[in-house]
Structures are given as C-alpha cells and as structure tokens.
XYZ file of N, CA and C in Angstrom:
708
model
N 10.444 14.197 4.631
C 9.051 13.533 4.937
C 9.070 12.944 6.338
N 10.130 12.169 6.790
C 10.331 11.450 8.008
C 10.063 12.337 9.082
N 10.551 13.717 9.226
C 10.402 14.506 10.203
C 8.729 14.785 10.401
N 8.089 15.308 9.241
C 6.819 15.356 9.132
C 5.805 14.082 9.710
N 6.344 12.976 9.384
C 5.765 11.845 9.890
C 5.711 11.795 11.228
N 7.017 11.907 11.896
C 7.009 11.942 13.336
C 6.422 12.876 14.028
N 6.236 13.995 13.390
C 5.485 15.221 14.024
C 4.004 14.731 14.063
N 3.663 14.412 13.110
C 2.103 13.801 12.925
C 1.770 12.711 14.104
N 2.789 11.688 14.175
C 2.781 10.528 15.057
C 2.629 11.084 16.426
N 3.433 11.963 16.823
C 3.482 12.751 18.032
C 2.304 13.303 18.592
N 1.546 13.787 17.606
C 0.146 14.424 17.901
C -1.024 13.592 17.901
N -0.814 12.361 17.857
C -2.109 11.249 17.853
C -2.221 11.055 19.383
N -3.442 10.780 19.506
C -4.000 10.244 20.809
C -3.482 8.926 21.021
N -3.570 8.016 20.064
C -2.952 6.618 20.176
C -2.184 6.444 19.114
N -0.858 5.843 19.619
C 0.233 5.613 18.746
C -0.104 4.306 17.987
N 0.501 4.137 16.781
C 0.171 2.652 16.102
C 0.903 1.615 16.825
N 0.533 0.330 16.882
C 1.183 -0.714 17.310
C 2.085 -1.064 16.495
N 3.071 -1.814 16.836
C 4.320 -2.344 16.177
C 4.020 -2.978 14.882
N 3.116 -3.759 14.950
C 2.582 -4.350 13.689
C 2.123 -3.323 12.753
N 1.415 -2.476 13.141
C 0.883 -1.516 12.146
C 1.886 -0.389 11.572
N 2.761 -0.241 12.531
C 3.894 0.743 12.234
C 4.708 -0.178 11.203
N 5.139 -1.263 11.241
C 6.015 -2.115 10.437
C 5.280 -2.084 9.059
N 3.785 -2.259 9.036
C 3.134 -2.339 7.753
C 3.291 -0.959 6.883
N 3.080 0.087 7.823
C 3.206 1.426 7.218
C 4.532 1.556 6.625
N 5.683 1.254 7.273
C 6.954 1.588 7.117
C 7.421 0.777 5.657
N 7.050 -0.261 5.596
C 7.047 -1.096 4.286
C 6.670 -0.320 3.078
N 5.792 0.451 3.129
C 5.201 1.318 2.010
C 5.932 2.540 1.979
N 7.213 2.775 2.738
C 7.788 4.093 2.576
C 8.509 4.142 1.376
N 9.139 3.173 1.010
C 9.777 3.352 -0.277
C 8.908 3.412 -1.343
N 7.686 2.909 -1.393
C 6.905 3.268 -2.604
C 6.355 4.592 -2.711
N 6.110 5.214 -1.367
C 5.681 6.524 -0.942
C 6.756 7.269 -1.657
N 8.072 7.097 -1.240
C 9.098 8.102 -1.636
C 9.311 8.090 -3.220
N 9.198 6.988 -3.930
C 9.338 6.843 -5.240
C 8.325 7.643 -5.891
N 7.039 7.331 -5.567
C 5.847 7.970 -6.297
C 5.895 9.660 -5.858
N 6.419 9.703 -4.691
C 6.442 11.332 -4.450
C 7.619 11.888 -5.575
N 8.665 11.315 -5.677
C 9.845 11.770 -6.545
C 9.411 11.816 -7.951
N 8.494 11.063 -8.425
C 7.927 10.941 -9.738
C 6.930 11.859 -10.035
N 6.293 12.583 -8.913
C 5.062 13.519 -9.008
C 3.939 12.732 -8.970
N 3.707 11.625 -8.612
C 2.419 10.918 -8.783
C 1.747 10.905 -7.235
N 2.387 11.256 -6.313
C 1.925 11.498 -4.755
C 2.415 12.454 -4.182
N 1.285 13.170 -3.613
C 1.528 14.368 -2.805
C 2.098 14.015 -1.291
N 2.811 14.826 -0.694
C 3.145 14.550 0.889
C 2.158 14.205 1.767
N 0.826 15.046 1.475
C -0.362 14.858 2.293
C -0.815 13.650 2.288
N -0.724 12.580 1.332
C -1.262 11.315 1.093
C -0.515 10.602 2.118
N 0.736 10.755 2.203
C 1.555 9.681 3.101
C 1.299 10.184 4.628
N 1.149 11.523 4.868
C 0.711 12.133 6.087
C -0.705 11.336 6.631
N -1.598 11.789 5.605
C -2.988 11.276 6.084
C -2.973 9.687 6.297
N -2.279 8.869 5.643
C -2.128 7.511 5.828
C -1.447 7.258 7.218
N -0.490 8.017 7.655
C 0.106 7.883 8.947
C -0.976 7.979 10.164
N -1.551 9.328 9.807
C -2.410 9.612 10.900
C -3.605 8.682 11.036
N -4.258 8.058 9.971
C -5.298 7.111 9.865
C -4.863 5.910 10.753
N -3.822 5.467 10.550
C -3.178 4.257 11.361
C -3.148 4.672 12.691
N -2.425 5.569 12.999
C -2.261 6.169 14.270
C -3.560 6.246 15.244
N -4.690 6.573 14.446
C -6.144 6.576 15.146
C -6.770 5.375 15.326
N -6.230 4.258 14.915
C -6.495 2.970 15.194
C -7.140 2.383 13.858
N -6.920 2.672 12.719
C -7.344 2.123 11.663
C -6.303 1.070 11.250
N -6.534 0.065 10.287
C -5.374 -0.918 9.897
C -5.512 -0.639 8.304
N -4.338 -1.232 7.799
C -3.917 -1.016 6.482
C -4.602 -2.359 5.754
N -5.411 -2.063 4.794
C -5.872 -3.080 4.028
C -5.047 -3.794 3.064
N -5.370 -4.875 2.433
C -4.492 -5.549 1.425
C -3.741 -4.636 0.460
N -4.773 -3.531 -0.122
C -4.178 -2.878 -0.865
C -3.329 -1.711 -0.381
N -3.111 -1.577 0.800
C -2.424 -0.644 1.576
C -3.046 0.670 1.821
N -4.475 0.630 1.666
C -5.435 1.820 2.062
C -5.901 1.535 3.502
N -5.905 2.628 4.163
C -6.544 2.532 5.576
C -7.830 2.293 5.533
N -8.307 1.435 6.618
C -9.795 1.152 6.712
C -10.066 0.838 8.061
N -11.360 1.170 8.426
C -11.676 0.783 9.917
C -11.693 -0.699 10.144
N -11.236 -1.228 11.511
C -11.321 -2.431 11.736
C -12.835 -3.075 11.403
N -12.816 -4.195 10.543
C -14.178 -4.509 9.975
C -15.069 -5.211 11.223
N -14.431 -5.539 12.219
C -15.064 -6.303 13.372
C -15.838 -5.301 14.325
N -15.191 -4.064 13.963
C -15.885 -2.956 15.112
C -17.013 -2.056 14.571
N -18.146 -2.577 14.773
C -19.262 -1.835 14.595
C -20.040 -1.240 15.806
N -19.705 0.019 16.262
C -20.159 0.629 17.380
C -21.230 1.321 17.351
N -22.365 0.950 17.668
C -23.675 1.644 17.867
C -23.784 2.608 18.942
N -22.725 2.755 19.884
C -22.705 3.938 20.745
C -21.652 4.834 20.740
N -20.705 4.729 19.498
C -19.735 5.580 19.214
C -19.645 6.095 17.841
N -18.808 7.171 17.651
C -18.946 7.801 16.356
C -18.350 6.824 15.393
N -18.473 7.182 14.024
C -18.118 6.231 13.067
C -16.632 6.549 12.634
N -15.910 5.445 12.311
C -14.524 5.628 11.741
C -14.593 5.139 10.353
N -14.213 6.097 9.630
C -14.303 5.939 8.103
C -13.281 6.808 7.482
N -12.672 6.265 6.394
C -11.426 7.202 5.853
C -12.056 8.442 5.191
N -13.250 8.450 4.807
C -13.710 9.744 4.230
C -14.405 10.549 4.961
N -14.516 10.180 6.281
C -15.235 11.258 7.255
C -14.174 11.645 8.223
N -14.309 12.842 8.772
C -13.769 13.239 10.124
C -14.771 13.603 11.001
N -14.768 12.923 12.102
C -15.621 13.157 13.225
C -15.634 14.614 13.734
N -16.639 15.245 13.916
C -16.605 16.684 14.508
C -17.040 16.885 15.897
N -18.279 16.400 16.083
C -18.998 16.494 17.360
C -20.278 15.524 17.363
N -20.710 15.415 18.520
C -22.148 14.776 18.653
C -22.741 15.503 19.968
N -24.237 15.279 19.821
C -24.785 15.645 21.096
C -26.261 15.211 21.000
N -26.752 15.061 22.221
C -28.127 14.708 22.405
C -29.246 15.520 21.578
N -30.174 14.936 21.006
C -31.231 15.549 20.134
C -32.686 14.827 20.714
N -33.695 15.780 20.933
C -34.864 15.092 21.131
C -35.789 15.701 19.849
N -36.404 14.670 19.099
C -37.404 15.081 18.272
C -38.839 15.167 18.727
N -39.307 16.281 19.109
C -40.575 16.547 19.595
C -41.634 15.741 18.879
N -42.626 15.080 19.804
C -43.825 14.229 19.283
C -44.644 15.066 18.297
N -44.802 16.461 18.387
C -45.582 17.057 17.668
C -45.148 18.025 16.779
N -43.814 17.748 16.433
C -42.983 18.444 15.418
C -43.369 18.440 14.145
N -43.623 19.731 13.363
C -44.230 19.618 11.813
C -43.290 20.944 11.378
N -42.896 20.546 9.998
C -42.385 21.462 9.393
C -43.074 22.678 9.087
N -44.134 22.784 9.112
C -44.880 23.843 8.624
C -45.032 24.754 9.855
N -44.914 24.412 10.968
C -45.160 25.141 12.352
C -43.725 25.595 12.810
N -42.746 25.269 12.125
C -41.438 25.799 12.971
C -41.297 27.137 12.788
N -40.983 27.885 14.016
C -40.829 29.292 13.902
C -39.560 29.557 13.001
N -39.853 30.726 12.518
C -38.637 31.234 11.513
C -37.685 32.209 12.171
N -37.735 32.257 13.536
C -36.735 33.347 14.157
C -35.395 33.019 13.897
N -35.052 31.642 13.911
C -33.654 31.261 13.860
C -33.159 31.341 12.304
N -33.979 31.784 11.343
C -33.533 31.833 9.967
C -33.306 33.093 9.499
N -32.367 33.247 8.520
C -32.167 34.689 7.853
C -33.450 35.026 7.063
N -33.556 36.194 6.535
C -34.772 36.565 5.718
C -34.857 35.718 4.459
N -35.931 35.053 4.196
C -36.167 34.191 3.174
C -35.356 33.048 3.215
N -34.845 32.599 4.395
C -33.928 31.799 4.712
C -34.402 30.230 4.462
N -35.857 30.092 4.769
C -36.414 28.690 4.555
C -37.003 28.694 3.329
N -36.581 27.731 2.636
C -36.943 27.316 1.240
C -38.552 26.870 1.242
N -39.227 27.529 0.476
C -40.635 27.377 0.448
C -41.173 26.023 0.156
N -40.435 25.181 -0.236
C -40.908 23.787 -0.604
C -40.430 22.923 0.207
N -39.957 23.244 1.351
C -39.681 22.353 2.722
C -40.996 22.460 3.561
N -41.853 21.644 3.149
C -43.109 21.525 3.698
C -43.458 20.152 4.278
N -44.781 20.029 4.939
C -45.149 18.707 5.357
C -45.543 17.824 4.229
N -46.042 18.663 3.378
C -46.821 17.897 2.073
C -45.773 17.388 1.304
N -44.611 18.115 0.970
C -43.314 17.676 0.268
C -42.647 16.450 0.760
N -42.760 16.642 2.160
C -41.874 15.813 2.994
C -42.795 14.986 4.047
N -43.575 14.219 3.427
C -44.408 13.699 4.401
C -43.913 12.280 5.180
N -42.715 11.606 4.777
C -42.246 10.454 5.342
C -40.875 10.878 5.697
N -40.436 10.200 6.672
C -39.038 10.568 7.206
C -38.433 9.260 8.079
N -36.913 9.143 8.163
C -36.514 8.136 8.748
C -36.498 8.361 10.374
N -36.548 9.516 10.758
C -36.501 9.980 12.145
C -37.872 9.478 12.824
N -37.952 9.205 13.934
C -39.219 8.850 14.517
C -39.483 10.131 15.529
N -40.804 10.669 15.467
C -41.084 11.554 16.267
C -41.192 11.115 17.722
N -40.724 11.968 18.826
C -41.014 11.608 20.167
C -39.651 10.799 20.586
N -38.660 10.627 19.736
C -37.655 9.887 20.320
C -36.420 10.697 20.459
N -35.460 10.350 21.217
C -34.182 10.910 21.504
C -32.941 10.218 20.792
N -32.301 10.889 20.043
C -31.040 10.432 19.447
C -29.811 11.061 19.716
N -28.656 10.700 19.334
C -27.293 11.308 19.249
C -27.210 11.908 18.069
N -27.104 13.088 17.805
C -26.690 13.670 16.491
C -25.260 13.735 16.292
N -24.740 13.263 15.172
C -23.213 13.031 14.898
C -22.859 14.005 13.676
N -22.152 14.868 13.767
C -21.691 15.570 12.778
C -20.231 15.094 12.330
N -20.190 15.020 11.097
C -18.817 14.566 10.351
C -18.511 15.702 9.287
N -17.270 15.880 8.620
C -16.830 16.530 7.591
C -16.321 15.882 6.645
N -16.627 15.797 5.528
C -16.145 15.189 4.181
C -14.757 15.347 3.914
N -14.001 14.287 3.727
C -12.408 14.335 3.489
C -12.183 14.476 2.082
N -13.308 14.068 1.404
C -13.311 14.058 -0.046
C -14.662 14.131 -0.523
N -14.765 14.290 -2.031
C -16.218 14.457 -2.609
C -16.801 13.114 -2.314
N -18.091 13.222 -2.258
C -18.864 11.783 -2.135
C -20.269 12.049 -2.478
N -20.667 10.831 -3.176
C -22.083 10.961 -3.651
C -23.062 10.750 -2.543
N -24.282 11.068 -2.901
C -25.604 10.762 -2.247
C -25.549 9.271 -1.852
N -25.499 8.770 -2.800
C -25.503 7.034 -2.543
C -24.642 6.521 -1.683
N -23.311 7.025 -1.899
C -22.180 6.397 -0.999
C -22.407 6.785 0.457
N -23.040 8.082 0.721
C -23.094 8.425 2.203
C -24.352 7.599 2.826
N -25.405 7.430 2.009
C -26.661 6.583 2.523
C -26.002 5.202 2.759
N -25.138 4.686 1.944
C -24.623 3.423 2.045
C -23.821 3.365 3.560
N -23.095 4.391 3.866
C -22.291 4.369 5.033
C -23.106 4.288 6.154
N -24.107 5.029 6.161
C -25.432 5.268 7.305
C -26.114 3.848 7.335
N -26.352 3.015 6.328
C -26.958 1.823 6.323
C -25.974 0.771 7.112
N -24.854 0.798 6.337
C -23.713 -0.113 7.085
C -23.449 -0.048 8.623
N -23.651 1.288 8.904
C -23.293 1.785 10.491
C -24.389 1.975 11.321
N -25.627 1.385 10.663
C -27.087 1.398 11.407
C -27.250 2.975 12.114
N -26.844 3.725 11.079
C -27.478 5.039 11.572
C -28.724 5.661 10.788
N -29.327 6.417 11.423
C -30.831 7.302 11.007
C -30.317 8.367 10.088
N -31.037 8.617 9.026
C -30.697 9.699 8.260
C -31.666 10.937 8.604
N -31.432 11.984 8.695
C -32.026 13.151 9.470
C -33.042 13.674 8.330
N -32.865 13.807 7.159
C -33.870 14.359 6.368
C -34.183 15.739 6.550
N -35.419 16.215 6.037
C -35.757 17.577 6.452
C -36.093 17.812 7.994
N -36.986 16.678 8.253
C -37.212 16.770 9.981
C -35.994 16.999 10.701
N -34.847 16.245 10.584
C -33.770 16.357 11.412
C -33.254 17.767 11.141
N -32.955 18.275 9.872
C -32.522 19.544 9.572
C -33.282 20.621 10.279
N -34.788 20.538 10.334
C -35.427 21.557 10.634
C -35.329 21.538 12.445
N -35.163 20.389 12.951
C -34.971 20.170 14.366
C -33.569 20.829 14.807
N -32.607 20.428 14.029
C -31.369 20.793 14.348
C -31.300 22.498 14.456
N -31.607 23.121 13.226
C -31.461 24.572 13.068
C -32.362 25.219 14.020
N -33.492 24.735 14.196
C -34.578 25.648 15.068
C -34.376 25.433 16.713
N -33.672 24.269 17.034
C -33.544 24.161 18.382
C -31.897 23.915 18.907
N -31.242 23.545 18.115
C -29.734 23.249 18.503
C -28.677 24.085 17.527
N -28.987 25.117 17.354
C -28.297 25.976 16.291
C -26.749 26.230 16.895
N -26.776 26.340 18.426
C -25.364 26.822 18.945
C -24.529 25.476 18.866
N -24.913 24.251 18.579
C -24.212 23.190 18.702
C -23.764 22.771 17.123
N -24.041 23.590 16.048
C -23.750 23.216 14.710
C -22.739 24.013 14.216
N -21.975 23.332 13.317
C -20.926 23.904 12.553
C -21.405 25.235 11.853
N -20.879 26.172 11.649
C -21.191 27.415 10.823
C -20.435 27.897 9.722
N -19.641 27.035 9.230
C -18.740 27.284 7.977
C -19.123 26.006 7.010
N -19.342 26.031 5.680
C -19.703 25.112 4.880
C -21.064 24.681 5.049
N -21.711 23.912 4.055
C -23.006 23.474 4.219
C -23.068 22.063 4.882
N -24.216 22.044 5.658
C -24.348 20.777 6.219
C -25.572 19.972 5.558
N -25.502 18.754 5.020
C -26.381 18.110 4.211
C -27.141 17.038 5.119
N -28.479 17.041 5.020
C -29.380 16.237 5.690
C -29.946 15.046 4.637
N -29.276 14.154 4.202
C -29.743 13.197 3.385
C -30.895 12.144 4.158
N -31.570 11.562 3.175
C -32.638 10.753 3.712
C -32.692 9.573 2.621
N -33.560 8.574 2.910
C -33.582 7.637 1.783
C -34.471 8.393 0.638
N -34.180 7.772 -0.507
C -34.723 8.081 -1.792
C -36.580 8.454 -1.504
N -36.935 7.572 -0.861
C -38.528 7.544 -0.797
C -38.918 8.409 0.111
N -38.300 9.088 0.944
C -38.567 10.024 1.810
C -38.199 11.536 1.352
N -37.577 11.763 0.021
C -37.161 13.033 -0.409
C -38.367 13.502 -1.180
N -38.267 14.693 -1.584
C -39.379 15.499 -2.516
C -38.683 15.382 -3.963
N -39.559 14.971 -4.620
C -39.185 14.833 -6.229
C -40.048 15.828 -7.030
N -39.481 16.607 -7.890
C -40.251 17.444 -8.717
C -39.740 17.183 -10.278
N -40.041 17.961 -11.137
C -39.582 18.039 -12.641
C -38.000 17.862 -12.775
N -37.312 18.409 -11.623
C -35.874 18.542 -11.876
C -35.291 17.605 -11.087
N -35.931 16.389 -10.302
C -35.354 15.294 -9.888
C -35.522 15.390 -8.311
N -34.599 14.697 -7.522
C -34.673 14.612 -6.050
C -34.267 15.634 -5.416
N -34.722 16.305 -4.217
C -34.010 17.181 -3.521
C -33.665 17.101 -2.001
N -32.687 17.391 -1.751
C -32.015 16.945 -0.320
C -32.003 18.176 0.496
N -32.485 18.311 1.628
C -32.540 19.476 2.422
C -30.883 19.672 2.958
N -30.616 21.032 2.996
C -29.234 21.359 3.260
C -29.192 22.607 3.936
N -28.506 22.938 5.060
C -28.535 24.063 5.830
C -27.179 24.717 5.968
N -27.152 26.278 6.189
C -25.667 26.929 6.255
C -26.179 28.113 7.096
N -25.069 28.518 7.820
C -25.257 29.719 8.568
C -24.632 30.867 7.951
N -25.355 31.960 7.855
C -24.731 33.305 7.574
C -24.938 34.191 8.735
N -24.550 35.440 8.437
C -24.430 36.479 9.539
C -25.886 36.866 10.077
N -26.928 36.375 9.233
C -28.519 36.761 9.511
C -29.230 35.714 10.046
N -28.536 34.539 10.231
C -29.395 33.224 10.537
C -28.977 31.978 9.647
N -29.982 31.081 9.967
C -29.718 29.956 9.115
C -30.495 30.144 7.737
N -29.688 29.449 6.628
C -30.274 29.387 5.496
C -30.628 27.813 5.126
N -32.041 27.439 5.236
C -32.421 26.076 5.169
C -32.978 26.001 3.710
N -32.131 25.284 2.844
C -32.385 25.216 1.515
C -32.496 23.619 0.874
N -32.558 23.605 -0.431
C -32.625 22.302 -1.013
C -31.750 22.241 -2.097
N -31.095 21.174 -2.280
C -30.051 20.905 -3.311
C -30.371 19.659 -3.942
N -29.784 19.273 -5.107
C -30.201 18.060 -5.858
C -29.399 16.670 -5.413
N -29.933 15.599 -5.456
C -29.359 14.351 -5.045
C -28.433 14.087 -5.968
N -28.451 14.180 -7.297
C -27.326 13.864 -8.290
C -25.905 14.711 -7.903
N -24.955 14.089 -8.328
C -23.571 14.916 -8.135
C -23.130 14.417 -6.854
N -21.814 15.014 -6.603
C -21.185 14.869 -5.275
C -21.312 16.143 -4.377
N -21.197 15.573 -3.155
C -21.028 16.589 -2.049
C -19.563 16.730 -1.832
N -19.136 18.065 -1.648
C -17.856 18.293 -1.785
C -16.999 18.296 -0.624
N -15.695 17.935 -0.810
C -14.951 17.794 0.508
C -14.960 19.277 1.333
N -15.260 19.395 2.428
C -15.253 20.311 3.578
C -16.753 20.352 3.801
N -17.820 19.808 3.094
C -19.216 19.863 3.390
C -19.287 18.972 4.621
N -20.405 19.326 5.513
C -20.496 18.407 6.674
C -21.839 17.668 6.556
N -21.949 16.422 6.997
C -22.816 15.415 7.064
C -23.476 15.227 8.426
N -24.765 14.978 8.706
C -25.288 14.684 9.714
C -25.858 13.115 9.560
N -25.775 12.591 10.692
C -26.097 11.165 11.064
C -26.624 11.117 12.430
N -27.797 10.500 12.484
C -28.348 10.095 14.020
C -28.249 8.886 14.402
N -27.977 8.566 15.569
C -27.966 7.123 16.116
C -28.713 7.160 17.323
N -29.383 5.852 17.462
C -30.279 5.681 18.433
C -29.397 5.151 19.889
N -30.108 5.733 20.862
C -29.330 5.508 22.076
C -29.331 3.684 22.283
N -28.161 3.261 22.814
C -27.926 1.919 23.163
C -27.958 1.584 24.504
N -28.734 0.841 25.028
C -28.951 0.557 26.501
C -27.759 -0.539 26.792
N -27.221 0.002 27.605
C -26.084 -0.904 28.340
C -26.615 -1.946 29.325
N -26.315 -3.196 29.044
C -26.856 -4.217 30.095
C -26.451 -4.066 31.399
C-alpha cells in the first residue's frame, strides 16, 4: 500500500503540505486495520491521498473536503464527488428555441418528442448570454437534489433542456461521448407528466446525439457526466 500511495503522490500536480501529509499519515494505522479486516478497499486510501494531494483538506471526520473558504466563481468546482473533465465557452443565442433546433446532429429518432418549448417554457439559462460550460464526471451515485444543491452552493447555473440543446447542436465536438450527460434544472423548470418530473439527458452513439428524458427520482450513476454553467466574472 505504501508503494501505491507514493506512486499516486508522485503523479499529482501539487504535493500535500507537511501538515496535510501528517494528518493523512495519522490515519494510516486505521486504514491498514480496516483493510486487513475487509472493511476498506485499497482504492479508498488511494482516493483520499489523491484528493489531499489536489489541495483538499481532511475534515474532522477524516473525509477529504474542499477548503470551505474557497468559492471560486472563475474556476472549476472542487468537490469529493465530482471529477472535473473540461470547460469551454458557450454562447446561448438570443433567438434560440427548442422547436427550431436543426436535427442534423442527432441520430434517427434521437430527439425526444417531448422536449419542446411548450413543455420546457422556463429555464435557468438566459438567452443572449455567454457562459463557461463545465463538464464533471460523478465519482459516486448522486441524487438530483444533491447535484442541484452543489450548483446552488457554488453559484452555478443549471443547463436544463435549453443548455442540453445548445451543447449538442452547436458544441458536440467538445462533449464527452461515453456515458450519459445529465442536464438538470430547478424543479419549476422541468416538465412534469403523470410519471413525474423529467430531466433532459444526452448521449452520443455512432449515428449522432440521443437527446432524451429521464426521471428526477433515483440516483444518477457513477461515471455519468454532469453539466454546470458559470457566468463570466469580470476581473477588476
């Protein structure tokens, strides 16, 4: 385990501080005991070391967490459950409408017929504005509520149906093409029918984008991607 920990540490862009390293090493005995009795897999210790090396701090319970004082509105989110993948500039056209999106980027029957302006009349994004789109991959299963909470706490804008349509129709080359990408929004902005709330979600296959709907209830699985938008921050 020591060799693996050292290997991970060597691969980090930022090494842990002496204090952070001491905090982590104090847990080594507990990690080893729990590993020997089968209650802890080695990956948990490796993940903890990696997160600390990336600049997170160990909370009172020994779980890595972002430094609470650091809320960056011009940088990607640091969160134990999210892996940052990429970011890129996005412009939402002032006249953009779901019903008029060209279907050329989508596979046959790839656009869910219920993704319409009538069903999604409200949105968190503002037409005519520029944003930075942030792509994250889930490190564990997460509920819709917990992801929306992260967005609220980090002052992110949720993409919803409008954001998903803008991304897939205009920025497809910048998007991940494995696993599903979830475009959450506030509950008031989602379409509801007799089966509940529906969340826009897209995925690439060999014939184009599949822009579909999934349910709000239940978890989004580890490996899925999440999209947030952040507004541009002017530097004084």
